Tab-separated table of C-alpha atoms in Angstrom:
chain	number	residue	atom	x	y	z
A	97	MET	CA	224.284	333.242	169.396
A	98	ALA	CA	221.484	330.869	170.642
A	99	LYS	CA	222.065	327.683	171.366
A	100	GLU	CA	220.944	324.615	168.512
A	101	LYS	CA	218.303	322.015	170.457
A	102	LYS	CA	219.418	318.833	170.442
A	103	SER	CA	215.777	316.721	171.627
A	104	SER	CA	212.633	317.115	170.952
A	105	GLU	CA	210.116	318.718	173.614
A	106	TYR	CA	206.246	318.758	173.914
A	107	THR	CA	204.307	321.433	176.216
A	108	LYS	CA	200.512	321.511	177.738
A	109	ARG	CA	198.258	323.399	178.522
A	110	GLN	CA	194.368	323.426	179.507
A	111	ASP	CA	192.003	324.823	176.732
A	112	GLY	CA	188.740	324.252	178.497
A	113	GLY	CA	187.884	320.589	179.375
A	114	ALA	CA	190.829	319.456	176.897
A	115	THR	CA	194.236	319.292	177.279
A	116	VAL	CA	196.326	321.184	174.256
A	117	PHE	CA	199.387	319.346	173.286
A	118	THR	CA	202.040	321.273	170.959
A	119	VAL	CA	205.165	318.722	170.271
A	120	THR	CA	208.351	320.386	168.659
A	121	PRO	CA	210.671	317.164	166.656
A	122	ALA	CA	214.233	317.480	167.214
A	123	PRO	CA	216.430	318.690	164.629
A	124	ALA	CA	217.782	315.769	162.509
A	125	PRO	CA	221.096	314.550	162.584
A	126	LYS	CA	223.859	315.920	160.588
A	127	PHE	CA	225.347	313.584	158.161
A	128	THR	CA	228.481	313.774	159.382
A	129	ALA	CA	230.267	311.273	156.949
A	130	ILE	CA	229.447	313.203	153.934
A	131	LEU	CA	230.582	316.320	155.333
A	132	VAL	CA	234.473	315.082	155.672
A	133	ILE	CA	234.058	313.740	152.272
A	134	GLY	CA	232.310	317.079	150.586
A	135	GLY	CA	235.751	318.924	153.422
A	136	VAL	CA	238.472	315.858	151.232
A	137	MET	CA	236.867	317.321	147.925
A	138	GLY	CA	236.879	320.462	148.571
A	139	LEU	CA	240.457	320.497	149.818
A	140	LEU	CA	241.374	318.786	146.191
A	141	GLY	CA	239.183	321.066	144.159
A	142	LEU	CA	241.094	324.213	145.582
A	143	SER	CA	244.708	322.155	145.395
A	144	MET	CA	243.959	321.629	141.436
A	145	LEU	CA	242.154	325.026	140.435
A	146	ALA	CA	244.950	325.865	138.515
A	147	GLY	CA	245.000	323.026	136.631
A	148	GLY	CA	241.374	322.676	135.861
A	149	PRO	CA	239.649	319.671	137.666
A	150	GLY	CA	239.383	321.870	140.543
A	151	ILE	CA	236.117	323.028	139.893
A	152	ILE	CA	234.560	319.735	139.451
A	153	PHE	CA	236.003	318.757	142.832
A	154	LEU	CA	234.911	322.144	144.788
A	155	ALA	CA	231.496	321.732	143.041
A	156	MET	CA	230.495	318.156	144.496
A	157	ALA	CA	232.765	319.409	147.616
A	158	ALA	CA	229.587	321.755	147.901
A	159	PHE	CA	226.848	319.308	147.026
A	160	CYS	CA	228.183	317.051	150.643
A	161	PHE	CA	228.139	320.395	152.458
A	162	TRP	CA	224.748	320.605	151.385
A	163	TYR	CA	223.487	317.460	150.924
A	164	GLY	CA	225.003	316.102	154.754
A	165	TRP	CA	223.997	319.187	155.867
A	166	THR	CA	220.402	319.114	155.291
A	167	ARG	CA	219.248	315.662	155.164
A	168	ASP	CA	216.218	314.135	157.070
A	169	LEU	CA	215.493	311.170	156.118
A	170	ARG	CA	212.049	311.291	158.741
A	171	PRO	CA	209.242	311.756	156.781
A	172	LYS	CA	208.088	315.081	155.714
A	173	GLU	CA	204.801	314.532	158.326
A	174	THR	CA	207.119	313.490	161.573
A	175	ARG	CA	209.261	316.725	160.961
A	176	GLN	CA	206.894	319.326	161.925
A	177	PRO	CA	205.772	320.318	165.002
A	178	ALA	CA	202.069	319.066	165.685
A	179	THR	CA	199.381	320.908	167.706
A	180	PHE	CA	196.814	317.747	168.599
A	181	ARG	CA	193.260	318.371	171.702
A	182	VAL	CA	192.787	315.454	174.013
A	183	THR	CA	189.765	314.965	176.080
A	184	ALA	CA	188.639	311.978	178.368
A	185	ASP	CA	186.866	310.822	175.508
A	186	ARG	CA	188.355	312.234	172.271
A	187	ILE	CA	191.936	313.064	170.255
A	188	GLU	CA	191.475	315.768	167.973
A	189	SER	CA	193.812	316.005	165.798
A	190	GLY	CA	194.645	317.268	161.886
A	191	GLY	CA	191.167	317.442	161.446
A	192	GLN	CA	190.446	314.294	162.575
A	193	THR	CA	188.536	312.871	166.063
A	194	PHE	CA	188.955	309.552	167.201
A	195	SER	CA	186.607	308.577	169.949
A	196	LYS	CA	188.252	306.321	172.763
A	197	ASP	CA	184.936	303.741	172.162
A	198	ASP	CA	186.749	303.558	168.778
A	199	ILE	CA	190.874	303.418	169.605
A	200	HIS	CA	192.153	299.926	169.265
A	201	ARG	CA	195.359	301.111	171.014
A	202	LEU	CA	198.040	304.349	171.142
A	203	ILE	CA	201.033	303.055	170.370
A	204	LEU	CA	205.117	304.421	169.862
A	205	ARG	CA	206.586	303.782	166.438
A	206	ASN	CA	209.598	304.520	164.966
A	207	SER	CA	209.404	306.265	161.390
A	208	ILE	CA	212.971	305.191	160.265
A	209	THR	CA	212.984	301.486	161.619
A	210	ASP	CA	209.138	300.519	162.454
A	211	GLN	CA	210.583	298.367	165.228
A	212	GLU	CA	213.411	297.932	167.516
A	213	VAL	CA	216.921	298.962	166.334
A	214	THR	CA	219.288	295.997	165.768
A	215	THR	CA	222.695	296.082	165.716
A	216	ILE	CA	223.984	295.220	161.595
A	217	TYR	CA	227.818	294.174	161.166
A	218	THR	CA	229.367	295.258	158.029
A	219	THR	CA	232.971	295.314	156.484
A	220	ASN	CA	231.578	298.205	153.827
A	221	ALA	CA	232.803	301.420	155.149
A	222	ASN	CA	229.923	303.103	152.594
A	223	VAL	CA	227.678	301.075	153.849
A	224	ALA	CA	228.554	301.625	157.591
A	225	ALA	CA	228.602	305.600	157.602
A	226	GLY	CA	225.296	305.177	155.872
A	227	LEU	CA	223.605	303.052	158.962
A	228	ALA	CA	225.591	304.935	161.643
A	229	TYR	CA	223.754	307.997	160.163
A	230	ARG	CA	219.983	305.853	159.585
A	231	GLY	CA	220.319	304.964	163.396
A	232	GLN	CA	221.552	308.602	164.783
A	233	VAL	CA	218.231	309.755	162.474
A	234	ALA	CA	216.366	306.998	164.125
A	235	ARG	CA	216.718	308.193	167.546
A	236	VAL	CA	214.846	311.289	166.836
A	237	ALA	CA	211.959	309.414	164.450
A	238	ASN	CA	210.133	308.341	166.589
A	239	THR	CA	206.157	309.171	166.486
A	240	LEU	CA	202.619	308.875	168.418
A	241	THR	CA	200.198	307.251	166.400
A	242	VAL	CA	196.669	306.059	166.965
A	243	GLU	CA	194.684	302.705	165.818
A	244	SER	CA	191.077	303.384	164.844
A	245	GLY	CA	189.090	301.670	162.197
A	246	GLY	CA	191.353	299.640	161.080
A	247	LYS	CA	193.576	302.652	160.665
A	248	SER	CA	196.556	304.128	161.721
A	249	SER	CA	197.369	308.226	161.974
A	250	LEU	CA	200.194	310.281	163.269
A	251	ILE	CA	199.795	312.430	165.898
A	252	ALA	CA	202.431	313.931	166.602
A	253	GLY	CA	206.515	312.368	165.363
A	254	GLY	CA	209.750	313.298	164.944
A	255	MET	CA	210.342	313.007	169.156
A	256	ASP	CA	213.329	311.528	171.490
A	257	GLU	CA	211.754	308.101	172.870
A	258	THR	CA	212.114	310.251	176.203
A	259	THR	CA	210.037	313.176	175.043
A	260	ALA	CA	207.730	310.845	172.911
A	261	PHE	CA	206.645	307.955	176.380
A	262	GLY	CA	206.286	310.971	178.191
A	263	LEU	CA	203.144	312.554	175.276
A	264	LEU	CA	202.272	309.034	175.423
A	265	SER	CA	202.126	308.936	179.041
A	266	ASP	CA	200.434	312.007	179.469
A	267	VAL	CA	197.489	310.932	176.871
A	268	CYS	CA	197.172	308.355	178.223
A	269	LYS	CA	196.336	309.655	182.043
A	270	ILE	CA	193.989	311.842	180.249
A	271	MET	CA	191.893	309.408	178.523
A	272	GLY	CA	192.444	306.721	181.495
A	273	TYR	CA	194.126	304.309	179.707
A	274	GLU	CA	196.923	302.242	181.542
A	275	VAL	CA	200.685	302.676	179.881
A	276	ASN	CA	202.011	299.256	179.379
């Protein structure tokens, strides 16, 4: 049985004068609070099956299991593997070419929070569970973006912090930029 990949990764290879990067995003974490609720609803449904309303609880349990197992809060484009080319004077990604002279900056951005995660205190258990899940997803929602011509364009996404910083460092070395 293959072990599930827990983090993102990237590979690089030379192709003529360019370095080709292939980024594999991390899988989304499972929404465990909803999975637990689904388990409780399933048990309730089984215990009430003879009385009739158990089928409703079993349907709700099935929905909770499906939702908790498949939900991914990250934008769709950051969940897909990405391949792009970098040379000393340009980045080619998604059919676009970004010339080094036109690039304002390369940045790492979190597609969930768009900033640093802050601590939020709450007494509502439902809100706390949702925020905890959002925080888990945010750990694997880092993106590499290029800003050029007053627009920000996604290069690769779905990365943990280590992969994102390593990718940024490698791209900057090729292009002769300093990493701050």
